[in-house]
Amino acid sequence: MKRTRRLRSSRAMRDLVRENRVYIDDLVYPVFVAEGENIKRPVESMPGVYQWSLDRIHELVNEVTGCGVKAMLVFGIPLHKDETGSQAYDPDGIAQRAVRRIKDLAPDMVVISDVCLCEYTSHGHCGLVEHGRILNDETLPLLAKASVSLANAGADMIAPSDMMDGRIGYIRNALDEAGFANTPIMAYSAKFASSYYSPFRDAADSAPAFGDRKTYQMDPANGREAVRECLIDAGEGADILIIKPGLPYLDVLKEMSRKSLLPLASYNVSGEYSMVKAAARQGWIDEKRIVMENMIAMKRAGADIIITYHALDVARWLAE
Ligand code: PBG
Ligand code: ZN
């Protein structure tokens, strides 16, 4: 008889045949840096996540390095927003200053800068707006300016999350011309118009003031189109591809692991985190086990990199 249970008979036997593992090295921890002083402001819908001001960010960076996590994804929250998101590409903007500060505190940290306009625009959209429409090509130079200014501030990697067409090629060119040919681009290639982002929009104060993001982010119904998005970005020079959200889109991740040779990142987004936290607080699930199962699910589907708000907990659990 074919007996699959033979290889499950003991812990050591199971360890021997385990196909996937989660490593601390795989993890990227997202951080929210706010303008102002003495801020450690809890994000209500994301227990354990805070907005930090620059004068306190060392507390977080120490915790991250203490856990052994080696990469952070930086989001800036400016005080001043305008139509064109000018703080996104101000050389002294909050995100640029945050990158400088984190690199000072932890030179070996891989500091990844999220590049988008939505945290910086008064209308909360990821691109320029004209007569209620989100402009594509007119947005590209602003994203490129933001990318170059962040690379200038010391960012080790640029992660454009806007979903405008042609942005990867445009940003690649701009980085190359500015002397940053060696700065990789981690593209949010398959980013779906998802309801799982709503806690993030509280955290980053980036909800659109009108309409939604469906003319630029993807329709959750479309798996083949997600592959197309990824292949286009790869063709434009992306170094790493992100599939986002994570768990509801593992099919896309798996498909991409067959179709691309680039490293793949799964973004376990805010709503996925909040749901786990909420259920755990109720005592309805075992947080540690659920989180670790979620992590291994992303690895099994093909993630090389996991971007998650659970990163510090996961790192601690892995080190136990
Ligand atoms: C900005 C951006 C968003 C996320 C990452 N970058 C929100 C959005 O597109 O509305 C979501 C991250 C999360 O939910 O954890 N474009
Ligand atoms: Zn955006």
PDB file of N, CA, C and O and ligand atoms in Angstrom, residues 114-119 124-127 161-162 191 206 213 216-217, ligand 2:
ATOM      1  N   ASP A 114       8.861  52.788  -0.198  1.00  0.00           N
ATOM      2  CA  ASP A 114       7.632  52.735  -0.979  1.00  0.00           C
ATOM      3  C   ASP A 114       7.529  54.051  -1.745  1.00  0.00           C
ATOM      4  O   ASP A 114       7.766  55.119  -1.188  1.00  0.00           O
ATOM      5  N   VAL A 115       7.210  53.956  -3.025  1.00  0.00           N
ATOM      6  CA  VAL A 115       7.038  55.173  -3.824  1.00  0.00           C
ATOM      7  C   VAL A 115       5.607  55.236  -4.335  1.00  0.00           C
ATOM      8  O   VAL A 115       5.161  54.354  -5.066  1.00  0.00           O
ATOM      9  N   CYS A 116       4.889  56.246  -3.874  1.00  0.00           N
ATOM     10  CA  CYS A 116       3.528  56.484  -4.344  1.00  0.00           C
ATOM     11  C   CYS A 116       3.156  57.914  -3.980  1.00  0.00           C
ATOM     12  O   CYS A 116       3.827  58.538  -3.161  1.00  0.00           O
ATOM     13  N   LEU A 117       2.080  58.401  -4.571  1.00  0.00           N
ATOM     14  CA  LEU A 117       1.680  59.769  -4.248  1.00  0.00           C
ATOM     15  C   LEU A 117       0.545  59.827  -3.232  1.00  0.00           C
ATOM     16  O   LEU A 117       0.312  60.873  -2.631  1.00  0.00           O
ATOM     17  N   CYS A 118      -0.162  58.708  -3.014  1.00  0.00           N
ATOM     18  CA  CYS A 118      -1.433  58.791  -2.278  1.00  0.00           C
ATOM     19  C   CYS A 118      -1.292  59.318  -0.842  1.00  0.00           C
ATOM     20  O   CYS A 118      -2.207  59.961  -0.335  1.00  0.00           O
ATOM     21  N   GLU A 119      -0.165  59.069  -0.191  1.00  0.00           N
ATOM     22  CA  GLU A 119       0.009  59.621   1.166  1.00  0.00           C
ATOM     23  C   GLU A 119       0.259  61.130   1.128  1.00  0.00           C
ATOM     24  O   GLU A 119       0.188  61.787   2.154  1.00  0.00           O
ATOM     25  N   GLY A 124      -5.778  62.092  -2.241  1.00  0.00           N
ATOM     26  CA  GLY A 124      -5.519  60.717  -1.816  1.00  0.00           C
ATOM     27  C   GLY A 124      -5.374  59.704  -2.938  1.00  0.00           C
ATOM     28  O   GLY A 124      -5.329  58.498  -2.678  1.00  0.00           O
ATOM     29  N   HIS A 125      -5.279  60.164  -4.184  1.00  0.00           N
ATOM     30  CA  HIS A 125      -5.060  59.210  -5.276  1.00  0.00           C
ATOM     31  C   HIS A 125      -3.566  59.033  -5.522  1.00  0.00           C
ATOM     32  O   HIS A 125      -2.742  59.856  -5.114  1.00  0.00           O
ATOM     33  N   CYS A 126      -3.243  57.934  -6.212  1.00  0.00           N
ATOM     34  CA  CYS A 126      -1.839  57.560  -6.405  1.00  0.00           C
ATOM     35  C   CYS A 126      -1.201  58.279  -7.585  1.00  0.00           C
ATOM     36  O   CYS A 126      -0.016  58.108  -7.866  1.00  0.00           O
ATOM     37  N   GLY A 127      -2.012  59.061  -8.329  1.00  0.00           N
ATOM     38  CA  GLY A 127      -1.490  59.817  -9.463  1.00  0.00           C
ATOM     39  C   GLY A 127      -2.110  61.194  -9.494  1.00  0.00           C
ATOM     40  O   GLY A 127      -2.978  61.518  -8.674  1.00  0.00           O
ATOM     41  N   SER A 161       4.418  51.663  -5.837  1.00  0.00           N
ATOM     42  CA  SER A 161       3.162  50.961  -5.521  1.00  0.00           C
ATOM     43  C   SER A 161       1.950  51.615  -6.170  1.00  0.00           C
ATOM     44  O   SER A 161       0.816  51.311  -5.835  1.00  0.00           O
ATOM     45  N   ASP A 162       2.190  52.499  -7.138  1.00  0.00           N
ATOM     46  CA  ASP A 162       1.113  53.324  -7.699  1.00  0.00           C
ATOM     47  C   ASP A 162       0.257  52.635  -8.763  1.00  0.00           C
ATOM     48  O   ASP A 162      -0.874  53.028  -8.990  1.00  0.00           O
ATOM     49  N   LYS A 191      -0.921  44.395  -8.141  1.00  0.00           N
ATOM     50  CA  LYS A 191      -1.538  45.003  -6.966  1.00  0.00           C
ATOM     51  C   LYS A 191      -3.025  45.159  -7.259  1.00  0.00           C
ATOM     52  O   LYS A 191      -3.413  45.854  -8.192  1.00  0.00           O
ATOM     53  N   SER A 206      -4.225  57.693   3.809  1.00  0.00           N
ATOM     54  CA  SER A 206      -4.103  57.768   2.351  1.00  0.00           C
ATOM     55  C   SER A 206      -5.361  57.316   1.615  1.00  0.00           C
ATOM     56  O   SER A 206      -5.288  56.912   0.458  1.00  0.00           O
ATOM     57  N   ARG A 213      -9.782  53.118  -6.441  1.00  0.00           N
ATOM     58  CA  ARG A 213      -8.537  52.965  -7.207  1.00  0.00           C
ATOM     59  C   ARG A 213      -8.692  51.979  -8.370  1.00  0.00           C
ATOM     60  O   ARG A 213      -7.705  51.467  -8.891  1.00  0.00           O
ATOM     61  N   TYR A 216      -6.725  52.020 -11.741  1.00  0.00           N
ATOM     62  CA  TYR A 216      -5.287  51.703 -11.824  1.00  0.00           C
ATOM     63  C   TYR A 216      -4.923  50.401 -11.122  1.00  0.00           C
ATOM     64  O   TYR A 216      -4.108  49.647 -11.631  1.00  0.00           O
ATOM     65  N   GLN A 217      -5.528  50.114  -9.965  1.00  0.00           N
ATOM     66  CA  GLN A 217      -5.249  48.813  -9.345  1.00  0.00           C
ATOM     67  C   GLN A 217      -6.112  47.740 -10.022  1.00  0.00           C
ATOM     68  O   GLN A 217      -7.133  48.032 -10.635  1.00  0.00           O
TER      69      GLN A 217
HETATM   70 ZN    ZN B   2      -0.806  54.950  -3.635  1.00  0.00          ZN
END
